[in-house]
Structures are given as C-alpha cells and as structure tokens.
PDB file of C-alpha atoms in Angstrom:
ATOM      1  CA  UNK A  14    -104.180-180.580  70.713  1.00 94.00           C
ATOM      2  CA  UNK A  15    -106.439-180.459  73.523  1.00 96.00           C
ATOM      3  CA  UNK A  16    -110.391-181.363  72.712  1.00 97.00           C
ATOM      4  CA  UNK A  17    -113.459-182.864  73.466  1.00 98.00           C
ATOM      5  CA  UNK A  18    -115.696-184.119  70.406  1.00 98.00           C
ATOM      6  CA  UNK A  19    -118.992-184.952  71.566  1.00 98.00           C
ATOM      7  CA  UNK A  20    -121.051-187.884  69.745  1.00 98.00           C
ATOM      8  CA  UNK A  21    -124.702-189.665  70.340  1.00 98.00           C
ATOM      9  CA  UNK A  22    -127.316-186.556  69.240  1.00 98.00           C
ATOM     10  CA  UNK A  23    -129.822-187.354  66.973  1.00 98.00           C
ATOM     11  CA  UNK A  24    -133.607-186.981  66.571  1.00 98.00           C
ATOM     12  CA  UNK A  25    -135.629-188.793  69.055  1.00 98.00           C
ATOM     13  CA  UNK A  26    -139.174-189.009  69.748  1.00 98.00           C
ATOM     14  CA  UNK A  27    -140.770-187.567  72.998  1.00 98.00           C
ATOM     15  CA  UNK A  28    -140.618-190.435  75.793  1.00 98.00           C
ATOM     16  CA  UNK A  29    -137.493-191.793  73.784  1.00 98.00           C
ATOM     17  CA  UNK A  30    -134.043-192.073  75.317  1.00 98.00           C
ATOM     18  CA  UNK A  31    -130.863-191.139  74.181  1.00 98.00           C
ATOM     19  CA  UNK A  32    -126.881-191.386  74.963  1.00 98.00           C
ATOM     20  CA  UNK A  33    -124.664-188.802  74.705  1.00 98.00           C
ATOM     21  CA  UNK A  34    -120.447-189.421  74.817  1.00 98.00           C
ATOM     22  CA  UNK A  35    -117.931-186.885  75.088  1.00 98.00           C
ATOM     23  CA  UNK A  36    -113.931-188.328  74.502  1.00 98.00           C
ATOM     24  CA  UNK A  37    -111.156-185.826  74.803  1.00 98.00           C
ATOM     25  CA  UNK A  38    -107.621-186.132  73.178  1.00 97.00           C
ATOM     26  CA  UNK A  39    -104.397-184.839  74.923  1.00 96.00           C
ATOM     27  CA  UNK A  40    -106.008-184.568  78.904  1.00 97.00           C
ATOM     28  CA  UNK A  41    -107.576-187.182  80.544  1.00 96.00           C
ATOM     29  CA  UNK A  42    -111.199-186.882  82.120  1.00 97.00           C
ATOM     30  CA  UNK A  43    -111.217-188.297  85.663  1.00 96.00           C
ATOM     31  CA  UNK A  44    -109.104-186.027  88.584  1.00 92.00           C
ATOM     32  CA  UNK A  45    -111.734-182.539  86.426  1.00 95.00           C
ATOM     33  CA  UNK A  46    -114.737-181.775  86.328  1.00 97.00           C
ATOM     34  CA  UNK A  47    -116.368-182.364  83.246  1.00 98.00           C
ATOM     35  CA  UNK A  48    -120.049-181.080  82.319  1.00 98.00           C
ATOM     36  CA  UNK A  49    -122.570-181.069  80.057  1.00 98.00           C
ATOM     37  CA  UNK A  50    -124.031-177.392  78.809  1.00 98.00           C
ATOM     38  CA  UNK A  51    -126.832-177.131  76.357  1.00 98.00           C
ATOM     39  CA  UNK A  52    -128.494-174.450  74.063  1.00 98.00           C
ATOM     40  CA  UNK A  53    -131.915-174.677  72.966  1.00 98.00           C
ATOM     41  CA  UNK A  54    -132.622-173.711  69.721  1.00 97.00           C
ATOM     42  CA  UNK A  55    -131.509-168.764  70.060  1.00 96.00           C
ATOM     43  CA  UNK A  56    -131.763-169.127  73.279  1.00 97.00           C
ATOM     44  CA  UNK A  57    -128.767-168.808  75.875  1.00 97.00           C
ATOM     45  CA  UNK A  58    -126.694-171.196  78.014  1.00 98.00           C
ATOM     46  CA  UNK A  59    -127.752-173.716  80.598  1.00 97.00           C
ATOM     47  CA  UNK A  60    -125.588-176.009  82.963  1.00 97.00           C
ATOM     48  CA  UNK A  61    -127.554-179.546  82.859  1.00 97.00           C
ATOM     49  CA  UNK A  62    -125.048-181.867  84.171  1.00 97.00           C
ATOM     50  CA  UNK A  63    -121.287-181.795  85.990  1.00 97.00           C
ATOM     51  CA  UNK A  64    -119.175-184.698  87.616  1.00 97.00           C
ATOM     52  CA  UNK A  65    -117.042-183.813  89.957  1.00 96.00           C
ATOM     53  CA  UNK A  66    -113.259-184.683  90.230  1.00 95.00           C
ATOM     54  CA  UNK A  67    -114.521-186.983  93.376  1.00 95.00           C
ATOM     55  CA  UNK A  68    -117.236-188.684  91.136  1.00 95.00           C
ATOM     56  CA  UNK A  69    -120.299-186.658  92.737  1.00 95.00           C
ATOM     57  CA  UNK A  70    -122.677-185.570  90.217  1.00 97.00           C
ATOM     58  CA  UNK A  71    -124.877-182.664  89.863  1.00 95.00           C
ATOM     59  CA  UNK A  72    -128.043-182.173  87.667  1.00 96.00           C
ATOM     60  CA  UNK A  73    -130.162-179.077  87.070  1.00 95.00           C
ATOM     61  CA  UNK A  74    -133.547-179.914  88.560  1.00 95.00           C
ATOM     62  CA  UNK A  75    -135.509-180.188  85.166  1.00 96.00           C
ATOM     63  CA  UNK A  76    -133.836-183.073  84.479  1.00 98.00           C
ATOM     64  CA  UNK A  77    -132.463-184.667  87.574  1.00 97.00           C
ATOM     65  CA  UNK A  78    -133.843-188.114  87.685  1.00 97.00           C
ATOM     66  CA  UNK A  79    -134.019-188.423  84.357  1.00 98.00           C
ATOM     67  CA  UNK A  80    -130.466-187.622  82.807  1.00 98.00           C
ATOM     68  CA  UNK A  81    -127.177-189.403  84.264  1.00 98.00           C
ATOM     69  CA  UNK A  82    -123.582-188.250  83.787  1.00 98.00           C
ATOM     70  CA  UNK A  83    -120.692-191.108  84.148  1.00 98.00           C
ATOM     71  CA  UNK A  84    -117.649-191.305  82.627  1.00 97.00           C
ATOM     72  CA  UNK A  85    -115.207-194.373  81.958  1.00 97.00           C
ATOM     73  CA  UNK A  86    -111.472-194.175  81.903  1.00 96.00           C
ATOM     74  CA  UNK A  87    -110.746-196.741  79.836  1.00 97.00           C
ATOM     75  CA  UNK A  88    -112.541-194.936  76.828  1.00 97.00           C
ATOM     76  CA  UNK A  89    -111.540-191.091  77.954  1.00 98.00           C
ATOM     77  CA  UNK A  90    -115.027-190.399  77.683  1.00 98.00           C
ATOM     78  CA  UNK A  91    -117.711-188.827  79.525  1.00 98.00           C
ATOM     79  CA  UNK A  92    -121.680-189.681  79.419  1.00 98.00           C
ATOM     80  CA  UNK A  93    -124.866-188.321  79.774  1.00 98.00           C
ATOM     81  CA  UNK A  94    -127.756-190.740  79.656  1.00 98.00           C
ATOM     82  CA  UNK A  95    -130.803-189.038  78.525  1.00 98.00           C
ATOM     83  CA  UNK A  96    -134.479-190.372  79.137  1.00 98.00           C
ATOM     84  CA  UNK A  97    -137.932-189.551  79.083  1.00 98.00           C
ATOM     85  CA  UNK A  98    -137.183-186.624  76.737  1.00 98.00           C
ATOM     86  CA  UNK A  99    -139.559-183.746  76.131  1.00 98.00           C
ATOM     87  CA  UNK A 100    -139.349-181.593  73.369  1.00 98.00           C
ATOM     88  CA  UNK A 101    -137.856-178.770  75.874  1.00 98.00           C
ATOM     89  CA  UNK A 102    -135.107-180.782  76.014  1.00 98.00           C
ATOM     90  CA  UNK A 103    -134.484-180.111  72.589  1.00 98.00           C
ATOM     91  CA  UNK A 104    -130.888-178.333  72.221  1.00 98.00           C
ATOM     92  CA  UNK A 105    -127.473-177.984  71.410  1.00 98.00           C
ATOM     93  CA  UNK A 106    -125.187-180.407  74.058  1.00 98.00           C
ATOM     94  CA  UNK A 107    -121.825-179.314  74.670  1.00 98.00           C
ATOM     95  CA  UNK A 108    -118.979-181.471  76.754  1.00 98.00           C
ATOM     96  CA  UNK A 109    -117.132-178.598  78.996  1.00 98.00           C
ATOM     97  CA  UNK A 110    -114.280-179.043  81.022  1.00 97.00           C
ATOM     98  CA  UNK A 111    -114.338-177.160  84.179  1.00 94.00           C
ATOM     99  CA  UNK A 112    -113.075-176.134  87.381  1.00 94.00           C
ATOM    100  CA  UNK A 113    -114.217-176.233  91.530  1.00 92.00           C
ATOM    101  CA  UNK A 114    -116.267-174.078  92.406  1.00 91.00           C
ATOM    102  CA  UNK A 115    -114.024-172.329  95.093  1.00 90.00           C
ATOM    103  CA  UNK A 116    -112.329-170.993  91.597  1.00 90.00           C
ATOM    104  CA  UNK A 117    -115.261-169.786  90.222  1.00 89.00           C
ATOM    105  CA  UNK A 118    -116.441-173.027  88.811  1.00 93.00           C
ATOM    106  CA  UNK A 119    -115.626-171.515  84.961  1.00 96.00           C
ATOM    107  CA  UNK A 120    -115.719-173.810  82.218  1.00 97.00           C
ATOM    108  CA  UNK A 121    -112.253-173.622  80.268  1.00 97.00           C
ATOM    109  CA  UNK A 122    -112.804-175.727  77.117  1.00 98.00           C
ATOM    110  CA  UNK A 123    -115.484-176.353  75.329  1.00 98.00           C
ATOM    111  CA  UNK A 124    -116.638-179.244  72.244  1.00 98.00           C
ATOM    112  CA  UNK A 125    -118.130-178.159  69.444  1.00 98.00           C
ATOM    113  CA  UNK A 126    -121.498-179.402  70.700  1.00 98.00           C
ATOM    114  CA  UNK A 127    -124.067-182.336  69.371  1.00 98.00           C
ATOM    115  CA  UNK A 128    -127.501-181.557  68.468  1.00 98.00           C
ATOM    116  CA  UNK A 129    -130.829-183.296  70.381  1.00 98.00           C
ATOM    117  CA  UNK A 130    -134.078-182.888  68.314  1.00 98.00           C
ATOM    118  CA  UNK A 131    -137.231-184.215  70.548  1.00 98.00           C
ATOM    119  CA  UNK A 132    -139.891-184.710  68.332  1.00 98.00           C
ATOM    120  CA  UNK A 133    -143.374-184.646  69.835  1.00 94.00           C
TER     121      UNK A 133
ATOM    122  CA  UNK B  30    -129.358-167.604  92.313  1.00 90.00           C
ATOM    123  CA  UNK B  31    -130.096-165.332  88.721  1.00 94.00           C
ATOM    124  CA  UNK B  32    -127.652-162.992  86.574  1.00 96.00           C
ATOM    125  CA  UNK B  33    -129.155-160.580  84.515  1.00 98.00           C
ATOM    126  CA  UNK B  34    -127.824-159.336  81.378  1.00 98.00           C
ATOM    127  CA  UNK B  35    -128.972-156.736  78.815  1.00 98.00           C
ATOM    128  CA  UNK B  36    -130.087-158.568  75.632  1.00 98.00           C
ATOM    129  CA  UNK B  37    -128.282-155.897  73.842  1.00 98.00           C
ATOM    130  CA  UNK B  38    -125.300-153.171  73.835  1.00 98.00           C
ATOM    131  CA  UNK B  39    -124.666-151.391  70.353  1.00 98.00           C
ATOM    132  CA  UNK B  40    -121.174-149.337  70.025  1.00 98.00           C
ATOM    133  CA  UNK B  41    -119.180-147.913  66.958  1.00 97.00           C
ATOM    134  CA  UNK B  42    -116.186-149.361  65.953  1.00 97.00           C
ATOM    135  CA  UNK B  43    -112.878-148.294  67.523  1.00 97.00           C
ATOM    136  CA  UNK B  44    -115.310-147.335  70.814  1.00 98.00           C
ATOM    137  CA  UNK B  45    -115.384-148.663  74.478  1.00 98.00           C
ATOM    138  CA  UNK B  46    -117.915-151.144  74.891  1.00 98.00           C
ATOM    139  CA  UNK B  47    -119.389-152.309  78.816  1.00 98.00           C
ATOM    140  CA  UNK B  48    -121.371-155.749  79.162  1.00 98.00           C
ATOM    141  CA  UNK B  49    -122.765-155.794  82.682  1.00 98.00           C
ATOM    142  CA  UNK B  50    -123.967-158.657  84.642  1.00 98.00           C
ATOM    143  CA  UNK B  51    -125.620-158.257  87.995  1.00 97.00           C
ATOM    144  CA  UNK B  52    -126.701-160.859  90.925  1.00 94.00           C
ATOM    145  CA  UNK B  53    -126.886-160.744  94.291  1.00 91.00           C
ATOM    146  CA  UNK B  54    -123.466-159.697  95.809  1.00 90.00           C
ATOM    147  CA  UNK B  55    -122.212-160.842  92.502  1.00 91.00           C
ATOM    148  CA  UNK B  56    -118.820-158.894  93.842  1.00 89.00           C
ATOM    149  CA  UNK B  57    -118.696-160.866  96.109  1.00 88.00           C
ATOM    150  CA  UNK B  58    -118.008-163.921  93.733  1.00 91.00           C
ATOM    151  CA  UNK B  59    -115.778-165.068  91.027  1.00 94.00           C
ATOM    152  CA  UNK B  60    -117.771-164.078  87.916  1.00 96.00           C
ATOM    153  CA  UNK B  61    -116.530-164.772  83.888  1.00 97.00           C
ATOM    154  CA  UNK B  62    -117.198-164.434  80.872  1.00 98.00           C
ATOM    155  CA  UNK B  63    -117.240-166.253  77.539  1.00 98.00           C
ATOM    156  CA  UNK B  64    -118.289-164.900  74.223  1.00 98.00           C
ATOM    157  CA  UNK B  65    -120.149-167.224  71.345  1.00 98.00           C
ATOM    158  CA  UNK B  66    -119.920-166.389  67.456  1.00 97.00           C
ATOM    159  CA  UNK B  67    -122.724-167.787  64.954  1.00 94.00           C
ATOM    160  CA  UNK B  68    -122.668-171.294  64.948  1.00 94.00           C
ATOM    161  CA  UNK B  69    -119.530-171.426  67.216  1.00 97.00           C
ATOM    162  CA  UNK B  70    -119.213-173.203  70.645  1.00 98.00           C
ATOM    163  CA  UNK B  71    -118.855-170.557  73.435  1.00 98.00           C
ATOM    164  CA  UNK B  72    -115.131-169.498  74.322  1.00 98.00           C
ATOM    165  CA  UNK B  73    -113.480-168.291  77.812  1.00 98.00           C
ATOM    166  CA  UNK B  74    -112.425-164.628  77.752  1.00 98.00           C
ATOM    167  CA  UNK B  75    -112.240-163.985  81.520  1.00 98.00           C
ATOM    168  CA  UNK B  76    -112.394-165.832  84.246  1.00 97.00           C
ATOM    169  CA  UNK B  77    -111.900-165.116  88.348  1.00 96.00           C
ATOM    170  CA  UNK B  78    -113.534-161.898  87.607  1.00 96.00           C
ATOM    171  CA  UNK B  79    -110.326-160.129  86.469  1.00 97.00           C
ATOM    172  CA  UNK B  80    -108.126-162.920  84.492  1.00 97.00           C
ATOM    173  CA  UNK B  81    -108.039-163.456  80.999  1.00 98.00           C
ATOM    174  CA  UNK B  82    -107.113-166.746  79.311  1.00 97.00           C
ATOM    175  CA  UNK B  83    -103.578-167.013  77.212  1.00 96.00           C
ATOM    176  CA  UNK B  84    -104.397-165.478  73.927  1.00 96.00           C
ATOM    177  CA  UNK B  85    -107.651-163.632  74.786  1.00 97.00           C
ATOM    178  CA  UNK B  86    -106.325-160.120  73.709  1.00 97.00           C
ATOM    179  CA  UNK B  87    -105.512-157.090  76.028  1.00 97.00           C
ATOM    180  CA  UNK B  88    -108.259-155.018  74.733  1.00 98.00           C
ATOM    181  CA  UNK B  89    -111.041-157.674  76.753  1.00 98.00           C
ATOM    182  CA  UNK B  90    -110.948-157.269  80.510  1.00 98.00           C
ATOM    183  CA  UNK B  91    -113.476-157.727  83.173  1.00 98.00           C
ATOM    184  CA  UNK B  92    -114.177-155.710  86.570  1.00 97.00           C
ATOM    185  CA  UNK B  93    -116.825-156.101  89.256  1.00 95.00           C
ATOM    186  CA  UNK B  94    -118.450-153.696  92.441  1.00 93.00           C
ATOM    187  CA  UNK B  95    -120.907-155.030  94.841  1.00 91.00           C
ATOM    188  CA  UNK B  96    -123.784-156.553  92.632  1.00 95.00           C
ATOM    189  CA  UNK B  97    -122.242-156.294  89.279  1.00 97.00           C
ATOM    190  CA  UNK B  98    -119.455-157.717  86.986  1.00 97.00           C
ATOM    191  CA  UNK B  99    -118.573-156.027  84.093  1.00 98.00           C
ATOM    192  CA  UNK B 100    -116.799-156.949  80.601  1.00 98.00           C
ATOM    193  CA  UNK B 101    -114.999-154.100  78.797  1.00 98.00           C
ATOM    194  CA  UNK B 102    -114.010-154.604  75.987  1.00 98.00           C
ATOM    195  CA  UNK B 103    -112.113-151.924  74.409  1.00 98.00           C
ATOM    196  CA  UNK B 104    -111.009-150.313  70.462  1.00 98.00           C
ATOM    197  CA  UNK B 105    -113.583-152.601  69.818  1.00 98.00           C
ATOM    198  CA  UNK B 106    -113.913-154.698  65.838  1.00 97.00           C
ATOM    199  CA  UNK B 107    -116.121-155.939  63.969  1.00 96.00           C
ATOM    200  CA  UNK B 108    -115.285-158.936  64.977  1.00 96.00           C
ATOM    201  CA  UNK B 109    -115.923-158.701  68.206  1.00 98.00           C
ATOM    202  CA  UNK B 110    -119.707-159.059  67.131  1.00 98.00           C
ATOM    203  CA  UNK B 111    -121.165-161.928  69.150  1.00 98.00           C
ATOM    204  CA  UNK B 112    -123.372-163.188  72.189  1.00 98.00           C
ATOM    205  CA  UNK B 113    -121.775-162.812  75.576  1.00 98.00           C
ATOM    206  CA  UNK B 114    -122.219-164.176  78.951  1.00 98.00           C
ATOM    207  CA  UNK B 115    -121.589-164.186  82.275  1.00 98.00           C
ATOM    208  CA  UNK B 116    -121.214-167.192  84.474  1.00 97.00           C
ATOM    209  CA  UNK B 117    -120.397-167.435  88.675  1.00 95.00           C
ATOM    210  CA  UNK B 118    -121.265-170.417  90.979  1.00 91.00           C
ATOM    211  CA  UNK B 119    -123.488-170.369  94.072  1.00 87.00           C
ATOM    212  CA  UNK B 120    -124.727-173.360  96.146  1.00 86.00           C
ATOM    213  CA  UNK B 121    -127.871-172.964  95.353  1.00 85.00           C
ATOM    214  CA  UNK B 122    -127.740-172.801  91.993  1.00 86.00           C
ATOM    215  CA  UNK B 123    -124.510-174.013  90.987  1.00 88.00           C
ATOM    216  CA  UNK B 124    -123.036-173.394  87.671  1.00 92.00           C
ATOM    217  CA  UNK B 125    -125.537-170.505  86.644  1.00 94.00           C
ATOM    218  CA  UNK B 126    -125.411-168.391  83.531  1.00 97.00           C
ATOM    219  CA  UNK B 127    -126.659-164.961  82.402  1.00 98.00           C
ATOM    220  CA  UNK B 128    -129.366-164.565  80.050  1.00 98.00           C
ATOM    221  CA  UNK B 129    -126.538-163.258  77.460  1.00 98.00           C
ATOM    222  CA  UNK B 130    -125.596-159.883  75.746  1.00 98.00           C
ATOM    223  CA  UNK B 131    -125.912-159.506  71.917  1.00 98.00           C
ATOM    224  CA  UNK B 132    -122.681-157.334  71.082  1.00 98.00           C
ATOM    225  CA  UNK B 133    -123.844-155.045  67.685  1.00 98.00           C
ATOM    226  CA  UNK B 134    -120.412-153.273  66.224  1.00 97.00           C
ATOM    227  CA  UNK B 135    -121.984-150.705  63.916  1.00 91.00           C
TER     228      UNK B 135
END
C-alpha cells in the first residue's frame, strides 16, 4: 500500500528547534514532489514547504529562512528542519505528495499528519 | 494570489449541493478540490478542475467559468459532512489554498 507516515512532532518551546521526517512505503520520494502542509489548531490549510523533482525547494515566506526541506534516498524519507519556532507555528504537519505545477500542482496523497505544539 | 471560499453551505439530504471558489481568472487555471473529515487528513476529490480520482464517486464533480471553480456534489449523504477546499498554483503564490467550506447535511 502506498503511504507516507510522518514522525518528529512534539512539544517544543518558543526559540526551540525541531525535525520533522516523512518515509513512504511502496513509491519512492526523489523523481516527485513532496511537501509539507500544515493546519493550525480549526483553522484551514497552508502549503509551508515543497521539493521539487529537480531538488529546488520552495518555502512560504513566514518561514523561509527558518524551515528546510531535504530528503535522503537511502532512508525514503523526506525532512523539514524546523527552527526558531513561534507559537504560530503551532499546527498539524502533513507529508503530501504532489505534482508540477503545469498540472495544477494538486497534492495526491496525503500522511496522516504529526502534531507541533510551540509553547511560549 | 487568494481563493475565497464561503465558510459555510447547508443542504438537505438527497439535494444538490455547490462549493464555490473564486480567484483571479481562477478559470483560467487548474483548480481542485479535497475534502477533510474530523480528525482525518485531507483527501483528493478533483483535480485539473474537472477530474476525479479512482474511487471518488460519480455524484462529486467539479466545474469552473472565468473567476470561479465550483464543486458539486450531488444526492448528497450524511456523510458527505466535512470541510472542503480548493487549491490551484500561481507563481506568485505557489501552492495556495482556499479558506475552506464547512459542508452541513441537515
């Protein structure tokens, strides 16, 4: 069966850092885009993070310089290095899979999410 | 780049519901649409505006016009109660979503 189980949330304190991993089973994560989506606590959906299937990387502006997606082959497995964390980066991280933008850029299978509690 | 979404659309059992999303030249784009149940991870139900997943049923299909993609979902259950959103890509704001729809089946 085809997943992605995310791993790495926690409860952290503002100003603390924290690392996120995403491994999938039966399809392999370099040659896709994979991303990162998170939900703060009733509130809706937000693209934070995407690598591309050519390795560049895009961040949504709130956290660009201070998040960093990677992945690793070897593992299956896809990152996202959190630091300097507020408390609005509190959330709900999910690990998508997606697709180039030129098809709409839609975001095909989703993890079941790990939760990031910044605690001021 | 923004998509706006009604927090809420309300229909009766059995009845048509319509879950608009609108942007600029949103018609333009490839828009879809996933739909989230309590405590569930959001799923795909349409994507390239018109094209539904394998095993998303019939009765969900999507449409657009010039500023505006709509979901229709129709002889809709109970089930179907859940949070909906759009989603389309545009270089400047790649990868954006709608605020999200509350679907109410009462």
């Amino acid at each position: 069966e085809v997943q992605l189980v995310e791993s790495g949330g926690g409860v952290v304190q503002a100003g603390g850092s924290l690392r996120l991993a995403c491994t999938a089973s039966a399809m392999s994560v370099t040659g896709t885009y994979m991303s990162w989506v998170r939900q703060a606590p009733g509130k809706g959906l937000e693209c934070v993070s995407v690598i591309y299937n050519n390795d560049y990387t895009h961040y949504k502006v709130s956290v660009r310089g201070r998040f960093t997606i990677s992945r690793d082959s070897s593992k299956n497995t896809v990152f996202l290095e959190m630091s300097s964390l507020t408390t609005d980066d509190t959330a709900v991280y999910y690990c998508a899979r997606n697709h180039e933008p030129a098809a709409g850029g839609y975001f095909d299978l989703w993890g079941r999410g790990t939760l990031v509690i910044v605690s001021s | 780049y923004e998509l706006t979404q009604p927090p809420s659309v309300s229909v009766s059992p059995g009845q048509t519901a319509n879950i608009t999303c609108s942007g600029d030249k949103l018609g333009g784009r490839f828009a879809c649409w996933y739909h989230q149940k309590p405590g569930q991870s959001p799923e795909l139900l349409i994507f390239q505006t018109t094209k539904r997943p394998s095993g998303v049923p019939e009765r969900f299909s999507g449409s657009s016009s010039a500023h505006t993609a709509t979901l229709t979902i129709t002889e809709t259950q109970p089930s179907d109660e859940a949070d909906y959103y759009c989603q389309a890509w545009d270089v400047l704001t790649p990868w954006v979503f709608g605020g999200g729809t509350r679907l109410t089946v009462l």
